[in-house]
CSV table of C-alpha atoms in Angstrom, one decimal:
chain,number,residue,atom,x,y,z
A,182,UNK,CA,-43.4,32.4,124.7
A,183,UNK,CA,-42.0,30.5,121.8
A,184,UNK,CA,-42.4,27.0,121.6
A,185,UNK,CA,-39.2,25.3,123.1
A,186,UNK,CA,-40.0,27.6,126.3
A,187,UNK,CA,-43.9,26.5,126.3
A,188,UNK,CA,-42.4,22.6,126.0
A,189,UNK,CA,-40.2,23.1,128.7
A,190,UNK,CA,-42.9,24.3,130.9
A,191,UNK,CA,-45.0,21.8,130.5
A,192,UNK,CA,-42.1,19.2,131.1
A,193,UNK,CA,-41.5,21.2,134.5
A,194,UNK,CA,-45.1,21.1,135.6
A,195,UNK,CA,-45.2,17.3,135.0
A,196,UNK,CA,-41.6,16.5,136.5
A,197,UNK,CA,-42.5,18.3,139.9
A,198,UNK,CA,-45.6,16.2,139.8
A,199,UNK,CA,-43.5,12.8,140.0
A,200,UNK,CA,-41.4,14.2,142.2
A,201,UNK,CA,-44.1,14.1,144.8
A,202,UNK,CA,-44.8,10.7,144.1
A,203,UNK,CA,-41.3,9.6,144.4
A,204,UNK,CA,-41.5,7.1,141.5
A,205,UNK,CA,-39.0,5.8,138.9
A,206,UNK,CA,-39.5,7.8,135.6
A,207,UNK,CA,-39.6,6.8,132.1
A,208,UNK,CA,-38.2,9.9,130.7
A,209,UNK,CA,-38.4,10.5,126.6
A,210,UNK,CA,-36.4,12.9,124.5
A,211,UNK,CA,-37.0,13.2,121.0
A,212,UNK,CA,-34.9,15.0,118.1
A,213,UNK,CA,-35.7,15.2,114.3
A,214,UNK,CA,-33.7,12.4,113.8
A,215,UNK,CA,-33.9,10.6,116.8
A,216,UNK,CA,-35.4,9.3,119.6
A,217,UNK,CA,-34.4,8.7,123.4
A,218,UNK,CA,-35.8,7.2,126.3
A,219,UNK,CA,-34.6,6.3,130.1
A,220,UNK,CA,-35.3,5.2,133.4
A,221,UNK,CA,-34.3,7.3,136.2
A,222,UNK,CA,-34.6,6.3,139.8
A,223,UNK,CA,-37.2,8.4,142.2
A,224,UNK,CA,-34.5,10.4,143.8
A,225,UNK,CA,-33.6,11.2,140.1
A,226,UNK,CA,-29.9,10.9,140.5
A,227,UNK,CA,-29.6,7.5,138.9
A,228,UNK,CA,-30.1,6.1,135.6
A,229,UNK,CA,-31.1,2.7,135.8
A,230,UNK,CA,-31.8,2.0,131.8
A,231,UNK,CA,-31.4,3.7,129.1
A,232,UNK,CA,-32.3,3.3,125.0
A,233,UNK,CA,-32.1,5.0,121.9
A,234,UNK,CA,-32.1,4.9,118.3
A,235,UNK,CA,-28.5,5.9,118.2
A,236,UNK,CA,-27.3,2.3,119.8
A,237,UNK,CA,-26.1,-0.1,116.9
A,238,UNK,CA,-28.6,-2.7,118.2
A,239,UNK,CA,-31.6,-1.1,117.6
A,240,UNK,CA,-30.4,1.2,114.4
A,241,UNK,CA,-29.4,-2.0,112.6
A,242,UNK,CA,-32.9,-3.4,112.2
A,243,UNK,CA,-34.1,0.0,111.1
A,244,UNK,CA,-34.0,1.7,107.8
A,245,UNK,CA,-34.9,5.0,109.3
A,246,UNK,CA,-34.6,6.5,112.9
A,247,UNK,CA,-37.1,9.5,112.8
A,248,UNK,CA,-40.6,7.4,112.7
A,249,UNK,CA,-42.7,5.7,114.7
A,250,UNK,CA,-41.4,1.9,113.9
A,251,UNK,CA,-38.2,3.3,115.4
A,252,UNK,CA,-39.7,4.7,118.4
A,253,UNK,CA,-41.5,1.5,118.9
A,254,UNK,CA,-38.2,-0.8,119.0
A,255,UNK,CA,-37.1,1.6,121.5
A,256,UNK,CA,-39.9,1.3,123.7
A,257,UNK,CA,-39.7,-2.7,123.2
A,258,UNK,CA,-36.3,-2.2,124.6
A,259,UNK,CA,-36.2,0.6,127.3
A,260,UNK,CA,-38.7,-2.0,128.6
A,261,UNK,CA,-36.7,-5.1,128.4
A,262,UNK,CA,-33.7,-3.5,130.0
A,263,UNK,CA,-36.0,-1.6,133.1
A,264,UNK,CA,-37.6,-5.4,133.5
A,265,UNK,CA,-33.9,-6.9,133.6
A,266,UNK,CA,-33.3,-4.1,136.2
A,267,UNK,CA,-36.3,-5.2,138.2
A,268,UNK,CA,-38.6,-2.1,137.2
A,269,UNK,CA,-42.0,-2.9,136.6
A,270,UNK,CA,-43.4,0.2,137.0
A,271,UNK,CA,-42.9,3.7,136.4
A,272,UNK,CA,-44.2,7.1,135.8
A,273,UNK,CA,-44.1,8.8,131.8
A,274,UNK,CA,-42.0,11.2,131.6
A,275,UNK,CA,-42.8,12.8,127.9
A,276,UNK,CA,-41.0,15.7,128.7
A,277,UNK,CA,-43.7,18.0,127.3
A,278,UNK,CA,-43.8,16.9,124.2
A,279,UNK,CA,-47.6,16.2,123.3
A,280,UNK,CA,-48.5,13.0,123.5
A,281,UNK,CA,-48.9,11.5,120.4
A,282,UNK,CA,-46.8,10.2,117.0
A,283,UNK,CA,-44.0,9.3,118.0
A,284,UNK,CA,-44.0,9.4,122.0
A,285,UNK,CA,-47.1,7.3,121.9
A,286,UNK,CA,-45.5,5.0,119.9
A,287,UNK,CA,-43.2,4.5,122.6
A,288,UNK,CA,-45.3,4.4,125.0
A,289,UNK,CA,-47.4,2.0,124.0
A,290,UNK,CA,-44.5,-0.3,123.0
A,291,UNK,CA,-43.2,-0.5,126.5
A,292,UNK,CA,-46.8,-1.0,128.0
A,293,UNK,CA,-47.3,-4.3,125.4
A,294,UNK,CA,-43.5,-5.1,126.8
A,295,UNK,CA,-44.7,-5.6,130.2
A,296,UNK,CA,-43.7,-2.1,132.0
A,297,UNK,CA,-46.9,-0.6,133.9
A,298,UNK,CA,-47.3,2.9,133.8
């Protein structure tokens, strides 16, 4: 297997999991120059917030889009919008990418901004 097949296995495994529980997700998807995260309702036919380091409002406070300060700010606001939404919790959806760098960046930005996952 090469390594986008192996990621995308992983991300299947973990996404049949929440299934089951039937919970929002926080879903991530990362690029080389970017970084994107949403919400997505149980039933996963709904996307209830989304974020990214695309949108003019978080890529004007940034000099550069592809490190962890970025992900951060986009963790601080996936998590502002979700709580606006009236999401407080959700399941991680890191879409098999390991978790660390950048997707724990995230993730840890949108704990310290009040979503529970």
């Amino acid at each position: 297997m090469d390594k986008k097949n192996t990621r995308l296995k992983r991300a299947t495994k973990l996404r049949c999991k929440i299934r089951q529980l039937n919970a929002n997700r926080l879903s991530i998807h990362k690029t080389s120059q970017h970084i994107y995260a949403q919400v997505i309702s149980g039933d996963g036919t709904t996307t209830l917030a989304s974020a990214s380091t695309n949108q003019s409002v978080i890529k004007s406070g940034l000099k550069n889009t592809s490190n962890i300060t970025a992900a951060a700010e986009v963790g601080k606001h996936i998590a502002q919008k979700a709580i606006a939404a009236g999401i407080t919790e959700v399941a991680f959806d890191r879409s098999g990418f390991k978790y660390h760098g950048r997707v724990k960046a995230l993730a840890d930005a949108a704990r310290e901004a009040g979503l529970k996952f």
